[in-house]
XYZ file of C-alpha atoms in Angstrom:
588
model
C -13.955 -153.775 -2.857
C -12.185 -152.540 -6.169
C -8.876 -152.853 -5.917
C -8.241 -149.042 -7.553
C -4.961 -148.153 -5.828
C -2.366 -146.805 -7.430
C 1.148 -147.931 -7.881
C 3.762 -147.978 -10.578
C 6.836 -150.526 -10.908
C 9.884 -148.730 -10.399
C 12.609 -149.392 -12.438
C 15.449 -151.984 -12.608
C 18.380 -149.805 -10.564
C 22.370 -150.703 -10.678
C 24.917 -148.296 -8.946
C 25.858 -145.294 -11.476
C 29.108 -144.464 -9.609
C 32.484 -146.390 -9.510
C 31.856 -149.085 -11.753
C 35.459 -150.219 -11.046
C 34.181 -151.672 -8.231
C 30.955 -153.258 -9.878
C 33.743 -154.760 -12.306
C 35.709 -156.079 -9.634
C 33.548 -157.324 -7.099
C 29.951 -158.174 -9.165
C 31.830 -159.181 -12.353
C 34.818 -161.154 -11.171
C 34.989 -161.818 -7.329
C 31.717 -162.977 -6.558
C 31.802 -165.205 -9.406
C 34.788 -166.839 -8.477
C 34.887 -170.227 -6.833
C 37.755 -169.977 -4.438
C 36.287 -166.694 -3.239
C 32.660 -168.362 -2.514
C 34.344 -171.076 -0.408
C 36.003 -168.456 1.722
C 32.461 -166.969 2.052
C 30.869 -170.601 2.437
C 33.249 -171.414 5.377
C 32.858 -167.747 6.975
C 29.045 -169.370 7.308
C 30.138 -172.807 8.142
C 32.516 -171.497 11.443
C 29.893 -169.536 12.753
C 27.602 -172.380 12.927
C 30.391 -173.934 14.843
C 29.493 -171.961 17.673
C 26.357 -173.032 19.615
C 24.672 -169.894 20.253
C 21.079 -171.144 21.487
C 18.977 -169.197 23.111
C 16.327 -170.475 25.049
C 12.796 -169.556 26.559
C 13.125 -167.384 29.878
C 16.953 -167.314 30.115
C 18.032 -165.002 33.037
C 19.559 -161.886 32.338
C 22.771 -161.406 30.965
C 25.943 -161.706 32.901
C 24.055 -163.811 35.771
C 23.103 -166.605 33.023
C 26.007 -168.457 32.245
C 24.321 -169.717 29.232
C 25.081 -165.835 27.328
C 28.809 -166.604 27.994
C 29.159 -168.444 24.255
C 28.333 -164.977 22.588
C 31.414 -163.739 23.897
C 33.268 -166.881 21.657
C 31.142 -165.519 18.501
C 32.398 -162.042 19.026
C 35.592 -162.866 19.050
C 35.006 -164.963 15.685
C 33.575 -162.033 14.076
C 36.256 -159.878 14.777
C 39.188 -162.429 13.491
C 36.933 -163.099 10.612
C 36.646 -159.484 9.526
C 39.546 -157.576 10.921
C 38.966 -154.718 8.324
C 35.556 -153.916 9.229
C 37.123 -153.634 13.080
C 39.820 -151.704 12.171
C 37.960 -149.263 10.321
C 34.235 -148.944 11.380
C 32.834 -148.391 14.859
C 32.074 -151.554 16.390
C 30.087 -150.900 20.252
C 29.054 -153.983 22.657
C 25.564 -152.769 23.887
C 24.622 -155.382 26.850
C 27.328 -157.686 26.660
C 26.598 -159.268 23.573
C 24.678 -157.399 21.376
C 27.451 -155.548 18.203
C 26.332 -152.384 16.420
C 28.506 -151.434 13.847
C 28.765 -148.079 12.416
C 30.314 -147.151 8.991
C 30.536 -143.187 9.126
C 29.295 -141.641 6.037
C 30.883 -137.989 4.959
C 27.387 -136.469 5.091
C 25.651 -135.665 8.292
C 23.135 -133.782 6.312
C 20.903 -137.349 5.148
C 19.838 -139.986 7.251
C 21.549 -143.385 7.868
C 20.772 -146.819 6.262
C 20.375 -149.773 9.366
C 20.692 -153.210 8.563
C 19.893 -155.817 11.599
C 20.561 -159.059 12.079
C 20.298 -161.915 14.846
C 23.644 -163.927 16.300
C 21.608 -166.496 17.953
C 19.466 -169.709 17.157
C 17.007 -171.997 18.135
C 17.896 -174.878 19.775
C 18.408 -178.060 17.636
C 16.168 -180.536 19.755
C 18.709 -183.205 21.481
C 15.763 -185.522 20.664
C 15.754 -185.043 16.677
C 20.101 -184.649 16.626
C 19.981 -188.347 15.192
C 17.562 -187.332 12.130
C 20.365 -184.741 10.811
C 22.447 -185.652 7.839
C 24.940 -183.623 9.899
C 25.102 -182.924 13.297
C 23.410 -179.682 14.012
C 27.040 -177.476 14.980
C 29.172 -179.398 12.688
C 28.990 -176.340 10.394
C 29.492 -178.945 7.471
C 30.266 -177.606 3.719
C 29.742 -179.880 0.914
C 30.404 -177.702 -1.835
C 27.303 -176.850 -2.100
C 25.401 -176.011 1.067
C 26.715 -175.170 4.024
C 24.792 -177.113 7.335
C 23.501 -176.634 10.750
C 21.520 -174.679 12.709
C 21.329 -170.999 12.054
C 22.935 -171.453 8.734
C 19.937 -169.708 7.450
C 18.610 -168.108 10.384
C 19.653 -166.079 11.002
C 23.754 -166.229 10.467
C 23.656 -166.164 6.821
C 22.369 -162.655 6.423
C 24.802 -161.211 9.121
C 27.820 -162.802 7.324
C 26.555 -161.711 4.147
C 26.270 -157.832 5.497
C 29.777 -158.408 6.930
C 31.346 -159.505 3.533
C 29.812 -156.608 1.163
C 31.194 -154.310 3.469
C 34.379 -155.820 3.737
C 34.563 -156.032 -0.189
C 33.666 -152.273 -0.355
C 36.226 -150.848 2.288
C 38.573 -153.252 -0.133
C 38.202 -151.447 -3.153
C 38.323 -147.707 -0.524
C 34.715 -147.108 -0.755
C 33.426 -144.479 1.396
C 29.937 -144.107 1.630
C 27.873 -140.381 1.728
C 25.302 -142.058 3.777
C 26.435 -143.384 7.476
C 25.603 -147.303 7.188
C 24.912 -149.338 10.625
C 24.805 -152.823 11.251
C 22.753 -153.592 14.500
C 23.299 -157.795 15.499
C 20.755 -158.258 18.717
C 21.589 -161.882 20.398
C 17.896 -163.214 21.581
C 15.528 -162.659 19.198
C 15.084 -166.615 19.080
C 14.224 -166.605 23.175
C 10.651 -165.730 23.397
C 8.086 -162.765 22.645
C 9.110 -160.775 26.405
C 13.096 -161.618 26.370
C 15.065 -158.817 24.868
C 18.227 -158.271 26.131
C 19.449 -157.381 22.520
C 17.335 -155.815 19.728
C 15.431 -153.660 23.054
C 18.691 -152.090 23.989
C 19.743 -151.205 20.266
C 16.936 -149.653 19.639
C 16.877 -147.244 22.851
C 21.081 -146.773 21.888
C 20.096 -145.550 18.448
C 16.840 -143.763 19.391
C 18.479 -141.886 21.892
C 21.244 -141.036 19.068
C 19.034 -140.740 15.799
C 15.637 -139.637 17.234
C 12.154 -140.413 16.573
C 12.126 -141.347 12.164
C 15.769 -140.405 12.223
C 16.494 -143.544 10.252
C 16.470 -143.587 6.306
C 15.242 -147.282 6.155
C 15.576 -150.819 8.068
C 16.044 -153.711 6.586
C 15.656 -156.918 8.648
C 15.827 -160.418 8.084
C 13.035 -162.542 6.456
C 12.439 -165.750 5.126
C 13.945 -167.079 1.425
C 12.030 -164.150 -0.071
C 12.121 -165.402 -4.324
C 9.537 -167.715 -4.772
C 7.253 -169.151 -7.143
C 3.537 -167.936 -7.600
C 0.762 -168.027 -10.914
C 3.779 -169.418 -13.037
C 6.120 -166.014 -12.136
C 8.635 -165.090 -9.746
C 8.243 -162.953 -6.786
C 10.048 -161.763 -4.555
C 9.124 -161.035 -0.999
C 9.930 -158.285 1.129
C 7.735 -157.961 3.840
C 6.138 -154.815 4.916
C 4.343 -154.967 8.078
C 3.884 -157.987 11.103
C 0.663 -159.247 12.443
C 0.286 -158.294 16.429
C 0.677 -160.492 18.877
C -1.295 -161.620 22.187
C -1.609 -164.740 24.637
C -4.937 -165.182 26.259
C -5.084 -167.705 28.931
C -8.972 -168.545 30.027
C -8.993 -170.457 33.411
C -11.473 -172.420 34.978
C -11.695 -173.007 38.655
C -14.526 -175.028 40.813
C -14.744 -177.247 44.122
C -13.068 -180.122 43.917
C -13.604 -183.775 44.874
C -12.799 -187.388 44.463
C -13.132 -188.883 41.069
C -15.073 -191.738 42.417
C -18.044 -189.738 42.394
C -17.822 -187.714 39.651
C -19.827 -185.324 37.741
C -22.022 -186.331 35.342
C -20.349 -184.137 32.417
C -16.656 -184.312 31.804
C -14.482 -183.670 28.424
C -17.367 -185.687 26.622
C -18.777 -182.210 26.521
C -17.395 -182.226 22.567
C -20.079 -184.429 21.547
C -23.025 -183.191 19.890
C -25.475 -184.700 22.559
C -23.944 -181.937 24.711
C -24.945 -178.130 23.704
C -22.675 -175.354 24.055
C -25.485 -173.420 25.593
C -27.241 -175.691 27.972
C -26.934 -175.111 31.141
C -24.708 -178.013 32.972
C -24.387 -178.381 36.868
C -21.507 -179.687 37.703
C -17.910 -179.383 38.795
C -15.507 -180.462 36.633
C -13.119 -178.155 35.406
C -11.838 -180.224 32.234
C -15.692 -180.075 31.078
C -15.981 -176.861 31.256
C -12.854 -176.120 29.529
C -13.796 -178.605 26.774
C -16.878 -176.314 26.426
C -14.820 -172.597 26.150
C -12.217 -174.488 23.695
C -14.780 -175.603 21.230
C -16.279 -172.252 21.630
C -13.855 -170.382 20.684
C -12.712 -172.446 17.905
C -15.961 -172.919 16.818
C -15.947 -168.704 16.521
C -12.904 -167.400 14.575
C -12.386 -163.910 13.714
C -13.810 -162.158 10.828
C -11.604 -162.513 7.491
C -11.292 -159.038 5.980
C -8.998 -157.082 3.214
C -8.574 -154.023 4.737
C -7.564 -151.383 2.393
C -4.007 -150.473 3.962
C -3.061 -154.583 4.068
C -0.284 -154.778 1.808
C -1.597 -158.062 0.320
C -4.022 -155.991 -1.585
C -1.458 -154.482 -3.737
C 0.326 -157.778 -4.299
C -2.940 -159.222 -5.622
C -3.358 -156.141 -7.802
C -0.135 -156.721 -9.327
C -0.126 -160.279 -9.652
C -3.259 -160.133 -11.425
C -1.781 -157.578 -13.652
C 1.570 -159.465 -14.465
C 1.441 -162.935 -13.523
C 0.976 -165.543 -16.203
C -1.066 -168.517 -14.725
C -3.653 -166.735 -12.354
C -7.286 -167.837 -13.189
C -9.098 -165.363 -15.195
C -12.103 -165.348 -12.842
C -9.652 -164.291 -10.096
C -7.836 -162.246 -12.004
C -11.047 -160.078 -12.947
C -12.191 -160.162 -9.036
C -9.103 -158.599 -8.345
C -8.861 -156.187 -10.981
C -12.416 -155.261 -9.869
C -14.768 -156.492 -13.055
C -16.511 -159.155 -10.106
C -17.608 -158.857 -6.662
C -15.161 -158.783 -3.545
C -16.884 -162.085 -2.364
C -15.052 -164.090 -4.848
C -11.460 -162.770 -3.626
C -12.072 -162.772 -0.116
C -13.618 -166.781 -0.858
C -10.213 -167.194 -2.500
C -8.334 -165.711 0.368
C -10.099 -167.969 2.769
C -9.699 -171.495 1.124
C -6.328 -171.983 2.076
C -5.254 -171.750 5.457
C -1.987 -169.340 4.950
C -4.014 -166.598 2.622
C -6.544 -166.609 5.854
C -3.739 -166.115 8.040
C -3.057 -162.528 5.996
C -6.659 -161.344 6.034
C -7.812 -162.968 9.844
C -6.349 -162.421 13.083
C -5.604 -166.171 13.922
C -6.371 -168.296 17.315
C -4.013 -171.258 18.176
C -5.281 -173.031 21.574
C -1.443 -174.288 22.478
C -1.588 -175.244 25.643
C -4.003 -176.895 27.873
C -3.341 -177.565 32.076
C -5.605 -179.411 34.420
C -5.357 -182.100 37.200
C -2.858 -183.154 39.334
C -3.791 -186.480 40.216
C -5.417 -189.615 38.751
C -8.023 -190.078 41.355
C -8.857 -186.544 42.363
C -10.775 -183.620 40.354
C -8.923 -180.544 39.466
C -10.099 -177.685 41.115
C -8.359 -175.632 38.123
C -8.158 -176.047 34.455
C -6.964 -173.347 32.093
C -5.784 -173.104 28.585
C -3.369 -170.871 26.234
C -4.321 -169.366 23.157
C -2.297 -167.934 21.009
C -3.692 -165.142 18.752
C -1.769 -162.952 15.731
C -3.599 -160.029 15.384
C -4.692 -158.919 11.907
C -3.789 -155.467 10.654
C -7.528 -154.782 10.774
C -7.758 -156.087 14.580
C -5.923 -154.771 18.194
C -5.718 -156.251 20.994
C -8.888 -154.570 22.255
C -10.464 -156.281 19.764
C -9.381 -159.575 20.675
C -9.990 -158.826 24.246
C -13.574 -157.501 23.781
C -14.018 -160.991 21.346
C -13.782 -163.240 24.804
C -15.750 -161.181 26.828
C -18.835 -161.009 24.384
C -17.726 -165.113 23.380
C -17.992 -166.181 27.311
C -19.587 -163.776 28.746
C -23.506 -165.293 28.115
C -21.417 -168.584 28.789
C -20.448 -167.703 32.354
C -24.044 -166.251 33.406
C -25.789 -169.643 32.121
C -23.477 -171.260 34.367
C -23.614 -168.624 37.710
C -19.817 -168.563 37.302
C -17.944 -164.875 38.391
C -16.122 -163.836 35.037
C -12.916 -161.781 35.502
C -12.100 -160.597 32.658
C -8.185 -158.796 31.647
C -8.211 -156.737 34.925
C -11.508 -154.828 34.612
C -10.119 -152.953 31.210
C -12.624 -150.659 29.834
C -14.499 -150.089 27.964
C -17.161 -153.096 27.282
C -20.814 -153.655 25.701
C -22.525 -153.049 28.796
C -21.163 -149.832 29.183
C -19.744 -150.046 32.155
C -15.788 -149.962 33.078
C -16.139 -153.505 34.264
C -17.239 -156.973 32.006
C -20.273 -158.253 33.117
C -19.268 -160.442 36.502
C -21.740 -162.940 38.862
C -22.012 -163.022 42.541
C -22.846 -167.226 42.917
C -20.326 -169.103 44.331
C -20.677 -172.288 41.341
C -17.123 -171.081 39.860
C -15.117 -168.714 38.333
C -13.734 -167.769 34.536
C -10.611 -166.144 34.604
C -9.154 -164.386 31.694
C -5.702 -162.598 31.287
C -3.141 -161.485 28.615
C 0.032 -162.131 28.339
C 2.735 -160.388 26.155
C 0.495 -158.056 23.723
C 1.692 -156.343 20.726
C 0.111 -154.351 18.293
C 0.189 -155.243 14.552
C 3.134 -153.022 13.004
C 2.689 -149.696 11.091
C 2.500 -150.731 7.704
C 5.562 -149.238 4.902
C 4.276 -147.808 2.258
C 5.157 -149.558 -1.235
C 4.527 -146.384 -2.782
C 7.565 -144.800 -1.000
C 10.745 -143.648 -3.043
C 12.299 -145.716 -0.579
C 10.784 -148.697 -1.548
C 11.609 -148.509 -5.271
C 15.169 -148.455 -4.153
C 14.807 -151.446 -2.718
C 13.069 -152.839 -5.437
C 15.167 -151.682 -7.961
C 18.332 -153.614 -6.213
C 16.393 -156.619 -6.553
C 15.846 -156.405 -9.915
C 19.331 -155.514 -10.509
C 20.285 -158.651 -8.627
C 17.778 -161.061 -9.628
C 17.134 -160.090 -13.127
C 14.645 -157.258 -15.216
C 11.657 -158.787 -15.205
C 10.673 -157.862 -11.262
C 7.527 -156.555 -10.779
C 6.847 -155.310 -7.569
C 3.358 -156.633 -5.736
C 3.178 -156.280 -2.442
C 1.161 -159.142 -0.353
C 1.286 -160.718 3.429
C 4.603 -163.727 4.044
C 2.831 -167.213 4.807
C 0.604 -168.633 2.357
C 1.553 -170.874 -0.984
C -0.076 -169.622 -4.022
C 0.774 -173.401 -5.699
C 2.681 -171.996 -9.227
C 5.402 -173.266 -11.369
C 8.909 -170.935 -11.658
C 9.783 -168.188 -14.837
C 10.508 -164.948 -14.796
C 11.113 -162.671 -11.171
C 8.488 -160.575 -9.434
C 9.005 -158.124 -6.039
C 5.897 -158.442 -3.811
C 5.245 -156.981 -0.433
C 4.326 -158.723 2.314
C 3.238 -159.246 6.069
C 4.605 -162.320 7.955
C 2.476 -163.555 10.572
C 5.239 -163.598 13.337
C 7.746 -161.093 14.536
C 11.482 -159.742 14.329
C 12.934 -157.597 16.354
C 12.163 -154.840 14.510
C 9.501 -154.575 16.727
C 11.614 -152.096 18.905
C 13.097 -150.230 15.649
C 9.516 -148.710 14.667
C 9.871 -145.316 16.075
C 13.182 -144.990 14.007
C 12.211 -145.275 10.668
C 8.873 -145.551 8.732
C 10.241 -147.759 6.097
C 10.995 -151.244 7.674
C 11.269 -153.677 5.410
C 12.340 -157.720 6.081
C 13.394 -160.385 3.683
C 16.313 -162.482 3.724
C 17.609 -161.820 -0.373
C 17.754 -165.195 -2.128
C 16.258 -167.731 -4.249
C 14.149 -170.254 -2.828
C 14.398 -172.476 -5.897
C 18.319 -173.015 -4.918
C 17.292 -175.453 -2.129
C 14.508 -178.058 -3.645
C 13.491 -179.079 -0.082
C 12.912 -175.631 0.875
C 13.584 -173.951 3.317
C 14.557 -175.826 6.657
C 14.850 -172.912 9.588
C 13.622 -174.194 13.061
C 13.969 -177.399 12.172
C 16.039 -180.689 11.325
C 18.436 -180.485 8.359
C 18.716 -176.115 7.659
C 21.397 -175.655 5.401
C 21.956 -172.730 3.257
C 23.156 -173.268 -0.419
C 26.046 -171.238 -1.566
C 24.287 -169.721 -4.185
C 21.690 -168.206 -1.778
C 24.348 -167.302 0.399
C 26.440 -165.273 -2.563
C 23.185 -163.872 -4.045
C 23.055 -161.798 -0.659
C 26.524 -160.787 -0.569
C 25.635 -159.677 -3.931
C 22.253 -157.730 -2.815
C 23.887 -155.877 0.228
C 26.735 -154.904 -1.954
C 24.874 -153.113 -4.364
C 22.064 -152.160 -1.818
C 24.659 -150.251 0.936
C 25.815 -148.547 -2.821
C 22.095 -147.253 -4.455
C 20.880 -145.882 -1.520
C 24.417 -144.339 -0.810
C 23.764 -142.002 -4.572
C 20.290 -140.927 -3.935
C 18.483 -139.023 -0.909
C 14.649 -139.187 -0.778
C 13.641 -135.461 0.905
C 13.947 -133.950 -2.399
C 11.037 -134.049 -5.126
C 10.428 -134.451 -8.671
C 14.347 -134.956 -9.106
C 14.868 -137.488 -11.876
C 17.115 -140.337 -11.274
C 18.746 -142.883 -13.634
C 19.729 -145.768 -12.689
C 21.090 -147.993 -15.372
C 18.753 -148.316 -18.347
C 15.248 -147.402 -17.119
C 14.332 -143.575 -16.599
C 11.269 -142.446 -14.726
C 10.529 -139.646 -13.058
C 11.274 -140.261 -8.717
C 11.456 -138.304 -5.807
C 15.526 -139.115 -5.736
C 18.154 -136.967 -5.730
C 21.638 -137.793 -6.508
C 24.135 -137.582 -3.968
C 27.921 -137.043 -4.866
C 30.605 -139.530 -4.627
C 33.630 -140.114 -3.222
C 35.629 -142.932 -3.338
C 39.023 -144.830 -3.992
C 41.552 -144.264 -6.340
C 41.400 -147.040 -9.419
């Protein structure tokens, strides 16, 4: 595949109106030390409060578990008493806060933001490993520690503070501005309490694409790749799907047992032979090392945004290999990119729809054979890929598998249609067992934003603003390492291989973007969400104060329905589909 799309970097973008506040807040405030401790201990007190979430919680109000979210509320509001006093501030279910800044124009659409108030738990097991306990909220000066420091409570009390320090300095945006906090976004792929009833709240007020743009939380999203920069806001999310494969047959005593058991691994035992007997772990040894022995196809599909990244790292990064360089630019065959893609585990994970085997059951008693045996896979779904396609993967995997055997294969409920042509998978009638399959939670990949969008070279213009002139934007998928040394800043796209909630926001807007706006480089352990140790560094947290600042103010002077209007945005000029939007705003 040449790689013969087209798309321009946009230019480096500052606001153009009321620079008083860009001198007050950009130039002095955020600078200043005494004000980034007040930010730094915002952070630390809201770590303070324990708001875990947990797998299958029961609903709110009947869960006593919710009731700390009420405690955070109240924090928020104490902590920011402007933003009460003068925005909109709804409780949707309890617990979840949507915040609405009313713009003076009705005529363009608004700008969300979203953001999570909850957290994984900190594992009572591992609370001995941190350097501080997990809810101490400690501040050293110069990160602030504990769990949800950087996920997700940093970007929320980042959002918080730009808009305090614009309703400060009597800013008052054009463009209404909404801040939508869900509470369980941690607590499992069918919980949603939260994000779920946002959405319907704001579809039912905005309509279908009645949203300028979302932006949504991401990882550290300034990173090092090919000896440049790049920074990483992500674009579209793999789907999502849990396939459990069971395995049932008569039972007995384990003094007389079957002949074949988990040994079926070994290479003196053939996938395809057929085996009579009746032990379920066997069996299931068999399907597991099928499966994994069969991954999915790796392909770079033309719409997966890590195409464009590659394009533009080849293009403008200094340390890429010149043989990859040239296959991406298109000189070489596709072979040789999709061979790079593939070598490292986290590039496969953007081309491949993945296949995790997570959980395995069987047995309930030392000296008896289970009767039933099942496993769990876990599968993100490639933007190429459905969940069709994964389903119609096990059927043709297990299907000759189950007819060597004369076990009945049910397969996901009889969904058509399959191979044979028929509305049914191919089933047996013997009595020798039975293969079970069923999915659990399934999610399509996301609709993918387009980096040539107006919209997007907003957003990457703010960066560059923020993070310095040298971003280049080059879109690519979240997980994988390219291995590179640190200079100069470039904006990439990207798909991470998980989801947000904005999984319930993509009927509002077509431009979704997530990434969580600061350097990576400011923590040299990395990045520590999920696990033992997260802290978020003070500079990291300022550098998104900083971003949503100016953000909330760019897209506030420009409105994207209007072509071929020329914007300028502090030194570069280029020719966008912008149009500037009149201010109003404070008295000096």
């Amino acid at each position: 595949m040449v790689l013969n799309r087209v798309f321009s970097q946009p230019p480096t973008m500052h606001p153009r109106s009321r620079q008083d506040i860009s001198h007050k807040n950009v130039e002095q405030l955020f600078r200043d030390g005494t004000f980034q401790d007040v930010v730094a201990h915002r952070l630390a007190d809201s770590v303070k409060i324990p708001t875990i979430t947990y797998d299958g919680m029961g609903h709110v109000g009947k869960d006593d578990r919710w009731d700390v979210f009420f405690q955070f509320s109240e924090f928020l509001e104490k902590t920011f008493p402007r933003v009460y006093e003068e925005l909109e501030v709804e409780t949707v279910n309890e617990h979840a806060l949507l915040y609405t800044w009313r713009g003076t124009r009705e005529d363009v659409k608004p700008l969300l933001f979203m953001a999570h108030s909850d957290v994984v738990p900190a594992g009572e097991s591992t609370t001995e490993d941190w350097t501080y306990p997990p809810f101490s909220g400690h501040y050293d000066g110069e990160f602030i520690w504990g769990r949800g420091s950087e996920d997700d409570k940093s970007n929320l009390i980042a959002m918080l503070t730009a808009i305090d320090c614009l309703l400060k300095c009597d800013f008052t945006p054009n463009r209404t501005v909404i801040v939508s906090v869900g509470f369980d976004e941690e607590g499992g792929a069918e919980q949603s309490y939260g994000a779920r009833c946002l959405a319907e709240k704001l579809l039912e007020r905005y309509g279908n694409d009645g949203v300028e743009l979302i932006f949504d939380e991401g990882i550290a999203s300034i990173e090092r790749r090919f000896g440049t920069d790049f920074a990483l806001p992500a674009t579209a999310e793999k789907g999502y799907i849990d396939v459990t494969v069971a395995v049932s047959v008569p039972g007995g005593h384990s003094s007389t047992p079957p002949d074949h058991t988990a040994s079926t691994f070994s290479s003196d035992a053939p996938i395809g032979k057929h085996v009579t007997n009746n032990e379920t772990v066997g069996f299931l040894a068999q399907v597991i090392r099928l499966i994994e022995d069969h991954p999915f196809k790796s392909q770079l599909v033309r719409n997966n945004p890590t195409l464009t990244y590659l394009r533009q790292a080849a293009l403008y990064s200094k340390q890429m290999p010149e043989d990859l360089r040239q296959a991406v630019l298109g000189s070489q065959s596709s072979k040789k990119l999709l061979d790079y893609m593939d070598q490292d585990r986290e590039r496969r994970a953007m081309i491949r729809t993945s296949t995790a085997v997570d959980v395995i059951q069987g047995g309930d008693k030392v000296n008896s054979l289970p009767e039933n045996a099942s496993i769990l896979v876990n599968h993100r779904i490639a933007i190429q890929d459905s969940v069709k396609a994964v389903k119609d993967y096990y059927v043709k995997l297990l299907s000759p598998w189950a007819q060597e055997r004369s076990f009945k294969l049910h397969a996901f409920g009889a969904e058509p249609p399959y191979e044979n042509g028929t509305s049914t998978p191919p089933t047996n009638t013997s009595d020798c067992g039975d293969l079970r399959l069923s999915a659990h939670y399934e999610l399509e990949s996301s609709p993918v934003s387009s980096a040539e969008d107006s919209r997007f070279a907003l957003l990457a213009g703010t960066i560059k603003g923020v993070f310095g002139d040298d971003v280049v934007v080059a879109p690519e998928m979240l997980t994988g390492d390219l291995d590179c040394p640190r200079t100069n800043l470039r904006v990439r796209v990207l798909t991470r291989p998980g989801n947000t909630d904005t999984r319930y926001y993509w009927d509002l807007s077509s431009q979704i973007y997530r990434m969580s706006p600061w350097r990576a480089s400011h923590d040299p352990r990395g990045t520590r969400m999920h696990t033992v140790d997260e802290r978020m560094p003070i500079k990291g947290l300022m550098e998104m104060v900083h971003f949503y600042h100016e953000f909330i103010r760019i897209v506030d002077e420009v409105r994207t329905d209007e072509p071929s209007v020329q914007a300028d945005h502090g030194r570069n000029r280029r020719e966008s589909d912008v149009a500037v939007l009149p201010q109003h705003g404070c008295v000096k």
